[in-house]
Amino acid sequence: MTETREMIVRENGTNIHLVPTEKFKTVSITAKWRAPLTRETITKRALLPYVLQQGTVTYPDRSAIQAKLDELYGAVLSVDGSKKGDYHIITIRLEIANQKFISNESSIMDEAISLLNEIIFNPANEHDAFLPSIVNREKDTLRQKIGSVKDDKMRYANMRLIDEMCSDERYSLHIHGYKEDLESITPENLYAYYQSVLNNDQLDVYVAGDFDSTVMEEKVTQAFGRKQESETTTAEKPDKGKQLQQPNEIIETQNVQQAKLHFGYRTNITYADDDYGALHVFNGLFGGFPSSKLFINVREKNSLAYYAASRLESHKGLLFVFSGIAPDDYGQARQIIEEQLKAMKNGDFTEEEMKDTKALIINQLLETMDDAKGLVELLYQQVVAGTDRSPDQLIEDIKSVRKEDVVHAANKCELDTIYLLTSKGGELDE
């Protein structure tokens, strides 16, 4: 395995991460803006990256930007917003062809960096406001996106589980924001908030690809360095989860054919903790793969679920279990799911199963690292967690996990909330 190299330079309030590698035929530049989650800002943050990609001073609309991207041999611009623990992350990413592989082209990188710089720092605006046509169009799109969550019952059930489980915590805030908050967003106040993001968010810029690090450092530092240090540069302590007396049970009825049974656990382990590798292996055995206990025992052996799986939230220390069941099977499905965690706590798994699961996890991580976007996301985990566990170190940690480590991690998991979305006539007796 080739070790991932990452050079970090802090310059003018920006963390520049250079990741030189010959794995990729393209060069990707990713800017990540991080700030604590707040209800006051979440809807503006959900809207902002989509407004930024719609036009700049030089390229005033999306078609002009697209024409420039096409001119740069089909460069790809993408944006999104995400939650990691108690933080919101705005991501703007540009992937371009490596000029090394194109004859008689020496300015692609300079032009690409200039374009990304303009998208971030010189968006289309007038009189200290974004263009109303762009803002109104993107507000309509976001409004539809927020409304569509209710139509995707799996996403809706997971959102409602987090609403209930983390009701007094920042993590409960909805990633796309809130319809009622959209009404108060104007081209003027969104532009004022954008200025606040530029000045106060922590900015990390990643460049991954085959390039000369010294040359690239100079180019990127000039393009993305800021005039002042940002105020939000250190990791904040995450909200403490509520103390559990007994698991919370939430049952909601809608006109659905397939019920959604979701569990939320507090793992009491995050990416920064020494036993995170053990938690990763625990999740793989518990519900992370088709060979896991949830899949085999809930879906295959007992035919109680159309799907059954688990997923970690690495920075908040949460574990989610998702299952789709017949409404009448709630009691039995709940019991068997709870039995699987009990089995993990009791060490009811073999060394062979653990070996196979570790191989699956490592292969999954290596596949992720073979993609520029995936590699950057893995490297960025360290920034959010405020730790130095690189993807390579995480793989080594997973290799060294012992059975007793997995059992110890399992025993730290506490059931917090059970959420059931079922049909109005569903049988709820246990």
JSON list of C-alpha atoms in Angstrom, two decimals, residues 111-323:
[
{"chain": "A", "resi": 111, "resn": "GLU", "atom": "CA", "xyz": [-7.16, 29.22, -15.35]},
{"chain": "A", "resi": 112, "resn": "ALA", "atom": "CA", "xyz": [-8.91, 26.60, -13.19]},
{"chain": "A", "resi": 113, "resn": "ILE", "atom": "CA", "xyz": [-7.57, 28.10, -9.96]},
{"chain": "A", "resi": 114, "resn": "SER", "atom": "CA", "xyz": [-8.59, 31.55, -11.16]},
{"chain": "A", "resi": 115, "resn": "LEU", "atom": "CA", "xyz": [-12.12, 30.31, -11.92]},
{"chain": "A", "resi": 116, "resn": "LEU", "atom": "CA", "xyz": [-12.54, 28.66, -8.51]},
{"chain": "A", "resi": 117, "resn": "ASN", "atom": "CA", "xyz": [-11.16, 31.77, -6.81]},
{"chain": "A", "resi": 118, "resn": "GLU", "atom": "CA", "xyz": [-13.74, 33.87, -8.61]},
{"chain": "A", "resi": 119, "resn": "ILE", "atom": "CA", "xyz": [-16.64, 31.52, -7.75]},
{"chain": "A", "resi": 120, "resn": "ILE", "atom": "CA", "xyz": [-15.69, 31.74, -4.07]},
{"chain": "A", "resi": 121, "resn": "PHE", "atom": "CA", "xyz": [-14.55, 35.36, -3.71]},
{"chain": "A", "resi": 122, "resn": "ASN", "atom": "CA", "xyz": [-16.22, 37.26, -6.59]},
{"chain": "A", "resi": 123, "resn": "PRO", "atom": "CA", "xyz": [-19.76, 35.92, -7.08]},
{"chain": "A", "resi": 124, "resn": "ALA", "atom": "CA", "xyz": [-22.23, 37.81, -9.23]},
{"chain": "A", "resi": 125, "resn": "ASN", "atom": "CA", "xyz": [-23.54, 40.71, -7.12]},
{"chain": "A", "resi": 126, "resn": "GLU", "atom": "CA", "xyz": [-24.79, 44.28, -7.24]},
{"chain": "A", "resi": 127, "resn": "HIS", "atom": "CA", "xyz": [-24.88, 46.90, -4.49]},
{"chain": "A", "resi": 128, "resn": "ASP", "atom": "CA", "xyz": [-23.68, 44.45, -1.78]},
{"chain": "A", "resi": 129, "resn": "ALA", "atom": "CA", "xyz": [-26.35, 41.90, -2.64]},
{"chain": "A", "resi": 130, "resn": "PHE", "atom": "CA", "xyz": [-26.59, 38.70, -4.68]},
{"chain": "A", "resi": 131, "resn": "LEU", "atom": "CA", "xyz": [-28.64, 38.92, -7.85]},
{"chain": "A", "resi": 132, "resn": "PRO", "atom": "CA", "xyz": [-32.36, 38.54, -6.94]},
{"chain": "A", "resi": 133, "resn": "SER", "atom": "CA", "xyz": [-33.05, 36.28, -9.94]},
{"chain": "A", "resi": 134, "resn": "ILE", "atom": "CA", "xyz": [-30.40, 33.79, -8.77]},
{"chain": "A", "resi": 135, "resn": "VAL", "atom": "CA", "xyz": [-31.41, 33.87, -5.10]},
{"chain": "A", "resi": 136, "resn": "ASN", "atom": "CA", "xyz": [-35.14, 33.44, -5.84]},
{"chain": "A", "resi": 137, "resn": "ARG", "atom": "CA", "xyz": [-34.51, 30.55, -8.23]},
{"chain": "A", "resi": 138, "resn": "GLU", "atom": "CA", "xyz": [-32.26, 28.75, -5.76]},
{"chain": "A", "resi": 139, "resn": "LYS", "atom": "CA", "xyz": [-34.73, 29.37, -2.91]},
{"chain": "A", "resi": 140, "resn": "ASP", "atom": "CA", "xyz": [-37.42, 27.63, -4.98]},
{"chain": "A", "resi": 141, "resn": "THR", "atom": "CA", "xyz": [-35.09, 24.69, -5.64]},
{"chain": "A", "resi": 142, "resn": "LEU", "atom": "CA", "xyz": [-34.18, 24.38, -1.97]},
{"chain": "A", "resi": 143, "resn": "ARG", "atom": "CA", "xyz": [-37.85, 24.63, -0.97]},
{"chain": "A", "resi": 144, "resn": "GLN", "atom": "CA", "xyz": [-38.58, 21.65, -3.23]},
{"chain": "A", "resi": 145, "resn": "LYS", "atom": "CA", "xyz": [-35.61, 19.74, -1.82]},
{"chain": "A", "resi": 146, "resn": "ILE", "atom": "CA", "xyz": [-36.82, 20.28, 1.76]},
{"chain": "A", "resi": 147, "resn": "GLY", "atom": "CA", "xyz": [-40.32, 19.16, 0.79]},
{"chain": "A", "resi": 148, "resn": "SER", "atom": "CA", "xyz": [-39.09, 16.03, -1.00]},
{"chain": "A", "resi": 149, "resn": "VAL", "atom": "CA", "xyz": [-37.70, 14.52, 2.22]},
{"chain": "A", "resi": 150, "resn": "LYS", "atom": "CA", "xyz": [-41.21, 13.54, 3.31]},
{"chain": "A", "resi": 151, "resn": "ASP", "atom": "CA", "xyz": [-41.66, 11.56, 0.07]},
{"chain": "A", "resi": 152, "resn": "ASP", "atom": "CA", "xyz": [-38.54, 9.45, 0.75]},
{"chain": "A", "resi": 153, "resn": "LYS", "atom": "CA", "xyz": [-39.74, 7.52, 3.77]},
{"chain": "A", "resi": 154, "resn": "MET", "atom": "CA", "xyz": [-36.32, 6.13, 4.70]},
{"chain": "A", "resi": 155, "resn": "ARG", "atom": "CA", "xyz": [-34.76, 9.61, 4.75]},
{"chain": "A", "resi": 156, "resn": "TYR", "atom": "CA", "xyz": [-37.81, 10.99, 6.53]},
{"chain": "A", "resi": 157, "resn": "ALA", "atom": "CA", "xyz": [-37.65, 8.29, 9.22]},
{"chain": "A", "resi": 158, "resn": "ASN", "atom": "CA", "xyz": [-33.96, 8.95, 9.81]},
{"chain": "A", "resi": 159, "resn": "MET", "atom": "CA", "xyz": [-34.57, 12.70, 10.04]},
{"chain": "A", "resi": 160, "resn": "ARG", "atom": "CA", "xyz": [-37.39, 12.15, 12.56]},
{"chain": "A", "resi": 161, "resn": "LEU", "atom": "CA", "xyz": [-35.23, 9.74, 14.59]},
{"chain": "A", "resi": 162, "resn": "ILE", "atom": "CA", "xyz": [-32.53, 12.42, 14.89]},
{"chain": "A", "resi": 163, "resn": "ASP", "atom": "CA", "xyz": [-35.17, 15.07, 15.67]},
{"chain": "A", "resi": 164, "resn": "GLU", "atom": "CA", "xyz": [-36.27, 13.04, 18.69]},
{"chain": "A", "resi": 165, "resn": "MET", "atom": "CA", "xyz": [-32.90, 11.62, 19.73]},
{"chain": "A", "resi": 166, "resn": "CYS", "atom": "CA", "xyz": [-30.99, 14.90, 19.58]},
{"chain": "A", "resi": 167, "resn": "SER", "atom": "CA", "xyz": [-33.87, 17.30, 20.30]},
{"chain": "A", "resi": 168, "resn": "ASP", "atom": "CA", "xyz": [-31.80, 19.69, 22.45]},
{"chain": "A", "resi": 169, "resn": "GLU", "atom": "CA", "xyz": [-28.56, 19.30, 20.46]},
{"chain": "A", "resi": 170, "resn": "ARG", "atom": "CA", "xyz": [-27.16, 21.09, 17.42]},
{"chain": "A", "resi": 171, "resn": "TYR", "atom": "CA", "xyz": [-26.94, 17.82, 15.50]},
{"chain": "A", "resi": 172, "resn": "SER", "atom": "CA", "xyz": [-30.75, 17.77, 15.19]},
{"chain": "A", "resi": 173, "resn": "LEU", "atom": "CA", "xyz": [-30.67, 20.70, 12.77]},
{"chain": "A", "resi": 174, "resn": "HIS", "atom": "CA", "xyz": [-31.85, 19.73, 9.27]},
{"chain": "A", "resi": 175, "resn": "ILE", "atom": "CA", "xyz": [-29.12, 19.73, 6.65]},
{"chain": "A", "resi": 176, "resn": "HIS", "atom": "CA", "xyz": [-31.29, 21.47, 4.01]},
{"chain": "A", "resi": 177, "resn": "GLY", "atom": "CA", "xyz": [-32.59, 24.05, 6.48]},
{"chain": "A", "resi": 178, "resn": "TYR", "atom": "CA", "xyz": [-36.23, 25.02, 7.03]},
{"chain": "A", "resi": 179, "resn": "LYS", "atom": "CA", "xyz": [-38.98, 26.25, 4.70]},
{"chain": "A", "resi": 180, "resn": "GLU", "atom": "CA", "xyz": [-40.15, 28.87, 7.20]},
{"chain": "A", "resi": 181, "resn": "ASP", "atom": "CA", "xyz": [-36.64, 30.37, 7.37]},
{"chain": "A", "resi": 182, "resn": "LEU", "atom": "CA", "xyz": [-36.40, 30.65, 3.58]},
{"chain": "A", "resi": 183, "resn": "GLU", "atom": "CA", "xyz": [-39.02, 33.40, 3.55]},
{"chain": "A", "resi": 184, "resn": "SER", "atom": "CA", "xyz": [-36.79, 35.80, 5.49]},
{"chain": "A", "resi": 185, "resn": "ILE", "atom": "CA", "xyz": [-33.71, 35.28, 3.28]},
{"chain": "A", "resi": 186, "resn": "THR", "atom": "CA", "xyz": [-33.07, 38.19, 0.89]},
{"chain": "A", "resi": 187, "resn": "PRO", "atom": "CA", "xyz": [-30.28, 38.87, -1.64]},
{"chain": "A", "resi": 188, "resn": "GLU", "atom": "CA", "xyz": [-28.96, 41.48, 0.82]},
{"chain": "A", "resi": 189, "resn": "ASN", "atom": "CA", "xyz": [-28.90, 39.45, 4.05]},
{"chain": "A", "resi": 190, "resn": "LEU", "atom": "CA", "xyz": [-27.60, 36.34, 2.28]},
{"chain": "A", "resi": 191, "resn": "TYR", "atom": "CA", "xyz": [-24.71, 38.39, 0.86]},
{"chain": "A", "resi": 192, "resn": "ALA", "atom": "CA", "xyz": [-23.99, 39.83, 4.32]},
{"chain": "A", "resi": 193, "resn": "TYR", "atom": "CA", "xyz": [-23.92, 36.29, 5.74]},
{"chain": "A", "resi": 194, "resn": "TYR", "atom": "CA", "xyz": [-21.63, 35.19, 2.89]},
{"chain": "A", "resi": 195, "resn": "GLN", "atom": "CA", "xyz": [-19.16, 37.91, 3.96]},
{"chain": "A", "resi": 196, "resn": "SER", "atom": "CA", "xyz": [-19.31, 36.52, 7.50]},
{"chain": "A", "resi": 197, "resn": "VAL", "atom": "CA", "xyz": [-18.51, 33.02, 6.16]},
{"chain": "A", "resi": 198, "resn": "LEU", "atom": "CA", "xyz": [-15.48, 34.38, 4.29]},
{"chain": "A", "resi": 199, "resn": "ASN", "atom": "CA", "xyz": [-14.17, 36.09, 7.41]},
{"chain": "A", "resi": 200, "resn": "ASN", "atom": "CA", "xyz": [-15.08, 33.66, 10.18]},
{"chain": "A", "resi": 201, "resn": "ASP", "atom": "CA", "xyz": [-15.41, 30.07, 8.92]},
{"chain": "A", "resi": 202, "resn": "GLN", "atom": "CA", "xyz": [-12.42, 27.78, 9.07]},
{"chain": "A", "resi": 203, "resn": "LEU", "atom": "CA", "xyz": [-11.27, 27.31, 5.47]},
{"chain": "A", "resi": 204, "resn": "ASP", "atom": "CA", "xyz": [-9.39, 24.19, 4.39]},
{"chain": "A", "resi": 205, "resn": "VAL", "atom": "CA", "xyz": [-8.32, 23.86, 0.75]},
{"chain": "A", "resi": 206, "resn": "TYR", "atom": "CA", "xyz": [-7.26, 20.42, -0.52]},
{"chain": "A", "resi": 207, "resn": "VAL", "atom": "CA", "xyz": [-5.38, 19.84, -3.77]},
{"chain": "A", "resi": 208, "resn": "ALA", "atom": "CA", "xyz": [-5.05, 16.19, -4.78]},
{"chain": "A", "resi": 209, "resn": "GLY", "atom": "CA", "xyz": [-3.30, 14.91, -7.89]},
{"chain": "A", "resi": 210, "resn": "ASP", "atom": "CA", "xyz": [0.00, 14.61, -9.74]},
{"chain": "A", "resi": 211, "resn": "PHE", "atom": "CA", "xyz": [1.74, 18.00, -9.39]},
{"chain": "A", "resi": 212, "resn": "ASP", "atom": "CA", "xyz": [4.87, 19.77, -8.18]},
{"chain": "A", "resi": 213, "resn": "SER", "atom": "CA", "xyz": [4.12, 20.63, -4.53]},
{"chain": "A", "resi": 214, "resn": "THR", "atom": "CA", "xyz": [6.29, 23.75, -4.40]},
{"chain": "A", "resi": 215, "resn": "VAL", "atom": "CA", "xyz": [4.69, 25.25, -7.51]},
{"chain": "A", "resi": 216, "resn": "MET", "atom": "CA", "xyz": [1.16, 24.27, -6.41]},
{"chain": "A", "resi": 217, "resn": "GLU", "atom": "CA", "xyz": [1.63, 25.66, -2.91]},
{"chain": "A", "resi": 218, "resn": "GLU", "atom": "CA", "xyz": [2.48, 29.08, -4.33]},
{"chain": "A", "resi": 219, "resn": "LYS", "atom": "CA", "xyz": [-0.46, 29.09, -6.76]},
{"chain": "A", "resi": 220, "resn": "VAL", "atom": "CA", "xyz": [-3.06, 27.99, -4.20]},
{"chain": "A", "resi": 221, "resn": "THR", "atom": "CA", "xyz": [-1.77, 30.20, -1.40]},
{"chain": "A", "resi": 222, "resn": "GLN", "atom": "CA", "xyz": [-2.04, 33.26, -3.61]},
{"chain": "A", "resi": 223, "resn": "ALA", "atom": "CA", "xyz": [-5.54, 32.31, -4.77]},
{"chain": "A", "resi": 224, "resn": "PHE", "atom": "CA", "xyz": [-7.14, 31.27, -1.48]},
{"chain": "A", "resi": 225, "resn": "GLY", "atom": "CA", "xyz": [-5.20, 33.04, 1.25]},
{"chain": "A", "resi": 226, "resn": "ARG", "atom": "CA", "xyz": [-7.35, 35.46, 3.26]},
{"chain": "A", "resi": 227, "resn": "LYS", "atom": "CA", "xyz": [-6.50, 38.92, 4.54]},
{"chain": "A", "resi": 228, "resn": "GLN", "atom": "CA", "xyz": [-7.10, 37.97, 8.17]},
{"chain": "A", "resi": 229, "resn": "GLU", "atom": "CA", "xyz": [-7.10, 34.98, 10.46]},
{"chain": "A", "resi": 230, "resn": "SER", "atom": "CA", "xyz": [-10.51, 33.37, 10.81]},
{"chain": "A", "resi": 231, "resn": "GLU", "atom": "CA", "xyz": [-12.12, 33.36, 14.23]},
{"chain": "A", "resi": 232, "resn": "THR", "atom": "CA", "xyz": [-13.40, 29.79, 13.98]},
{"chain": "A", "resi": 233, "resn": "THR", "atom": "CA", "xyz": [-10.14, 27.86, 13.86]},
{"chain": "A", "resi": 234, "resn": "THR", "atom": "CA", "xyz": [-10.36, 25.41, 16.73]},
{"chain": "A", "resi": 235, "resn": "ALA", "atom": "CA", "xyz": [-12.61, 22.42, 17.27]},
{"chain": "A", "resi": 236, "resn": "GLU", "atom": "CA", "xyz": [-15.43, 23.11, 19.69]},
{"chain": "A", "resi": 237, "resn": "LYS", "atom": "CA", "xyz": [-16.50, 20.58, 22.29]},
{"chain": "A", "resi": 238, "resn": "PRO", "atom": "CA", "xyz": [-19.52, 18.66, 20.98]},
{"chain": "A", "resi": 239, "resn": "ASP", "atom": "CA", "xyz": [-22.86, 18.89, 22.73]},
{"chain": "A", "resi": 240, "resn": "LYS", "atom": "CA", "xyz": [-23.13, 16.32, 25.47]},
{"chain": "A", "resi": 241, "resn": "GLY", "atom": "CA", "xyz": [-25.83, 13.78, 24.79]},
{"chain": "A", "resi": 242, "resn": "LYS", "atom": "CA", "xyz": [-28.65, 13.55, 27.28]},
{"chain": "A", "resi": 243, "resn": "GLN", "atom": "CA", "xyz": [-28.34, 11.06, 30.14]},
{"chain": "A", "resi": 244, "resn": "LEU", "atom": "CA", "xyz": [-30.41, 7.97, 29.41]},
{"chain": "A", "resi": 245, "resn": "GLN", "atom": "CA", "xyz": [-32.98, 6.67, 31.86]},
{"chain": "A", "resi": 246, "resn": "GLN", "atom": "CA", "xyz": [-34.59, 4.33, 29.37]},
{"chain": "A", "resi": 247, "resn": "PRO", "atom": "CA", "xyz": [-34.86, 4.25, 25.57]},
{"chain": "A", "resi": 248, "resn": "ASN", "atom": "CA", "xyz": [-37.35, 6.64, 24.01]},
{"chain": "A", "resi": 249, "resn": "GLU", "atom": "CA", "xyz": [-39.98, 5.01, 21.76]},
{"chain": "A", "resi": 250, "resn": "ILE", "atom": "CA", "xyz": [-41.59, 7.15, 19.05]},
{"chain": "A", "resi": 251, "resn": "ILE", "atom": "CA", "xyz": [-44.38, 5.74, 16.85]},
{"chain": "A", "resi": 252, "resn": "GLU", "atom": "CA", "xyz": [-45.72, 7.79, 13.94]},
{"chain": "A", "resi": 253, "resn": "THR", "atom": "CA", "xyz": [-48.40, 6.72, 11.49]},
{"chain": "A", "resi": 254, "resn": "GLN", "atom": "CA", "xyz": [-48.76, 7.63, 7.83]},
{"chain": "A", "resi": 255, "resn": "ASN", "atom": "CA", "xyz": [-50.25, 6.02, 4.75]},
{"chain": "A", "resi": 256, "resn": "VAL", "atom": "CA", "xyz": [-47.30, 3.65, 4.13]},
{"chain": "A", "resi": 257, "resn": "GLN", "atom": "CA", "xyz": [-47.16, 0.03, 3.02]},
{"chain": "A", "resi": 258, "resn": "GLN", "atom": "CA", "xyz": [-43.70, -0.70, 4.39]},
{"chain": "A", "resi": 259, "resn": "ALA", "atom": "CA", "xyz": [-42.95, 0.39, 7.95]},
{"chain": "A", "resi": 260, "resn": "LYS", "atom": "CA", "xyz": [-39.59, 1.99, 8.77]},
{"chain": "A", "resi": 261, "resn": "LEU", "atom": "CA", "xyz": [-38.03, 0.85, 12.04]},
{"chain": "A", "resi": 262, "resn": "HIS", "atom": "CA", "xyz": [-34.95, 2.92, 12.96]},
{"chain": "A", "resi": 263, "resn": "PHE", "atom": "CA", "xyz": [-32.82, 2.74, 16.10]},
{"chain": "A", "resi": 264, "resn": "GLY", "atom": "CA", "xyz": [-30.47, 5.41, 17.46]},
{"chain": "A", "resi": 265, "resn": "TYR", "atom": "CA", "xyz": [-27.60, 4.47, 19.79]},
{"chain": "A", "resi": 266, "resn": "ARG", "atom": "CA", "xyz": [-25.02, 6.56, 21.64]},
{"chain": "A", "resi": 267, "resn": "THR", "atom": "CA", "xyz": [-21.66, 4.89, 20.99]},
{"chain": "A", "resi": 268, "resn": "ASN", "atom": "CA", "xyz": [-19.71, 7.15, 23.40]},
{"chain": "A", "resi": 269, "resn": "ILE", "atom": "CA", "xyz": [-16.81, 6.89, 20.90]},
{"chain": "A", "resi": 270, "resn": "THR", "atom": "CA", "xyz": [-15.82, 9.41, 18.21]},
{"chain": "A", "resi": 271, "resn": "TYR", "atom": "CA", "xyz": [-13.20, 9.57, 15.45]},
{"chain": "A", "resi": 272, "resn": "ALA", "atom": "CA", "xyz": [-10.73, 11.20, 17.85]},
{"chain": "A", "resi": 273, "resn": "ASP", "atom": "CA", "xyz": [-10.87, 8.34, 20.38]},
{"chain": "A", "resi": 274, "resn": "ASP", "atom": "CA", "xyz": [-8.33, 5.52, 20.58]},
{"chain": "A", "resi": 275, "resn": "ASP", "atom": "CA", "xyz": [-11.03, 2.86, 20.30]},
{"chain": "A", "resi": 276, "resn": "TYR", "atom": "CA", "xyz": [-12.56, 4.28, 17.10]},
{"chain": "A", "resi": 277, "resn": "GLY", "atom": "CA", "xyz": [-10.98, 1.44, 15.06]},
{"chain": "A", "resi": 278, "resn": "ALA", "atom": "CA", "xyz": [-12.69, -1.10, 17.33]},
{"chain": "A", "resi": 279, "resn": "LEU", "atom": "CA", "xyz": [-16.01, 0.71, 16.87]},
{"chain": "A", "resi": 280, "resn": "HIS", "atom": "CA", "xyz": [-15.54, 0.54, 13.09]},
{"chain": "A", "resi": 281, "resn": "VAL", "atom": "CA", "xyz": [-15.04, -3.24, 13.29]},
{"chain": "A", "resi": 282, "resn": "PHE", "atom": "CA", "xyz": [-18.01, -3.59, 15.67]},
{"chain": "A", "resi": 283, "resn": "ASN", "atom": "CA", "xyz": [-20.25, -1.77, 13.18]},
{"chain": "A", "resi": 284, "resn": "GLY", "atom": "CA", "xyz": [-19.06, -3.98, 10.34]},
{"chain": "A", "resi": 285, "resn": "LEU", "atom": "CA", "xyz": [-19.96, -7.12, 12.29]},
{"chain": "A", "resi": 286, "resn": "PHE", "atom": "CA", "xyz": [-23.21, -5.67, 13.61]},
{"chain": "A", "resi": 287, "resn": "GLY", "atom": "CA", "xyz": [-24.81, -4.18, 10.50]},
{"chain": "A", "resi": 288, "resn": "GLY", "atom": "CA", "xyz": [-22.28, -2.68, 8.10]},
{"chain": "A", "resi": 289, "resn": "PHE", "atom": "CA", "xyz": [-22.21, -5.46, 5.47]},
{"chain": "A", "resi": 290, "resn": "PRO", "atom": "CA", "xyz": [-24.42, -8.21, 3.98]},
{"chain": "A", "resi": 291, "resn": "SER", "atom": "CA", "xyz": [-22.47, -10.67, 6.18]},
{"chain": "A", "resi": 292, "resn": "SER", "atom": "CA", "xyz": [-23.45, -8.78, 9.36]},
{"chain": "A", "resi": 293, "resn": "LYS", "atom": "CA", "xyz": [-25.70, -9.93, 12.18]},
{"chain": "A", "resi": 294, "resn": "LEU", "atom": "CA", "xyz": [-28.54, -7.57, 11.30]},
{"chain": "A", "resi": 295, "resn": "PHE", "atom": "CA", "xyz": [-28.65, -8.64, 7.66]},
{"chain": "A", "resi": 296, "resn": "ILE", "atom": "CA", "xyz": [-28.32, -12.37, 8.37]},
{"chain": "A", "resi": 297, "resn": "ASN", "atom": "CA", "xyz": [-30.62, -12.65, 11.40]},
{"chain": "A", "resi": 298, "resn": "VAL", "atom": "CA", "xyz": [-33.27, -10.01, 10.77]},
{"chain": "A", "resi": 299, "resn": "ARG", "atom": "CA", "xyz": [-33.55, -10.25, 7.00]},
{"chain": "A", "resi": 300, "resn": "GLU", "atom": "CA", "xyz": [-32.30, -13.68, 5.94]},
{"chain": "A", "resi": 301, "resn": "LYS", "atom": "CA", "xyz": [-33.12, -16.10, 8.78]},
{"chain": "A", "resi": 302, "resn": "ASN", "atom": "CA", "xyz": [-36.35, -14.56, 10.03]},
{"chain": "A", "resi": 303, "resn": "SER", "atom": "CA", "xyz": [-37.52, -12.76, 6.86]},
{"chain": "A", "resi": 304, "resn": "LEU", "atom": "CA", "xyz": [-38.59, -9.81, 9.01]},
{"chain": "A", "resi": 305, "resn": "ALA", "atom": "CA", "xyz": [-37.04, -6.98, 7.03]},
{"chain": "A", "resi": 306, "resn": "TYR", "atom": "CA", "xyz": [-36.75, -5.89, 3.41]},
{"chain": "A", "resi": 307, "resn": "TYR", "atom": "CA", "xyz": [-33.42, -4.39, 4.46]},
{"chain": "A", "resi": 308, "resn": "ALA", "atom": "CA", "xyz": [-31.52, -4.10, 7.74]},
{"chain": "A", "resi": 309, "resn": "ALA", "atom": "CA", "xyz": [-28.23, -2.25, 8.20]},
{"chain": "A", "resi": 310, "resn": "SER", "atom": "CA", "xyz": [-26.32, 0.09, 10.51]},
{"chain": "A", "resi": 311, "resn": "ARG", "atom": "CA", "xyz": [-24.24, 3.24, 9.99]},
{"chain": "A", "resi": 312, "resn": "LEU", "atom": "CA", "xyz": [-21.90, 5.28, 12.19]},
{"chain": "A", "resi": 313, "resn": "GLU", "atom": "CA", "xyz": [-21.83, 9.05, 12.67]},
{"chain": "A", "resi": 314, "resn": "SER", "atom": "CA", "xyz": [-18.14, 9.30, 13.48]},
{"chain": "A", "resi": 315, "resn": "HIS", "atom": "CA", "xyz": [-17.98, 12.82, 14.95]},
{"chain": "A", "resi": 316, "resn": "LYS", "atom": "CA", "xyz": [-21.11, 12.84, 17.07]},
{"chain": "A", "resi": 317, "resn": "GLY", "atom": "CA", "xyz": [-20.66, 9.31, 18.38]},
{"chain": "A", "resi": 318, "resn": "LEU", "atom": "CA", "xyz": [-23.94, 7.91, 17.09]},
{"chain": "A", "resi": 319, "resn": "LEU", "atom": "CA", "xyz": [-24.95, 4.59, 15.55]},
{"chain": "A", "resi": 320, "resn": "PHE", "atom": "CA", "xyz": [-28.09, 4.28, 13.44]},
{"chain": "A", "resi": 321, "resn": "VAL", "atom": "CA", "xyz": [-29.92, 1.07, 12.54]},
{"chain": "A", "resi": 322, "resn": "PHE", "atom": "CA", "xyz": [-32.26, 1.15, 9.53]},
{"chain": "A", "resi": 323, "resn": "SER", "atom": "CA", "xyz": [-34.82, -1.50, 8.68]}
]
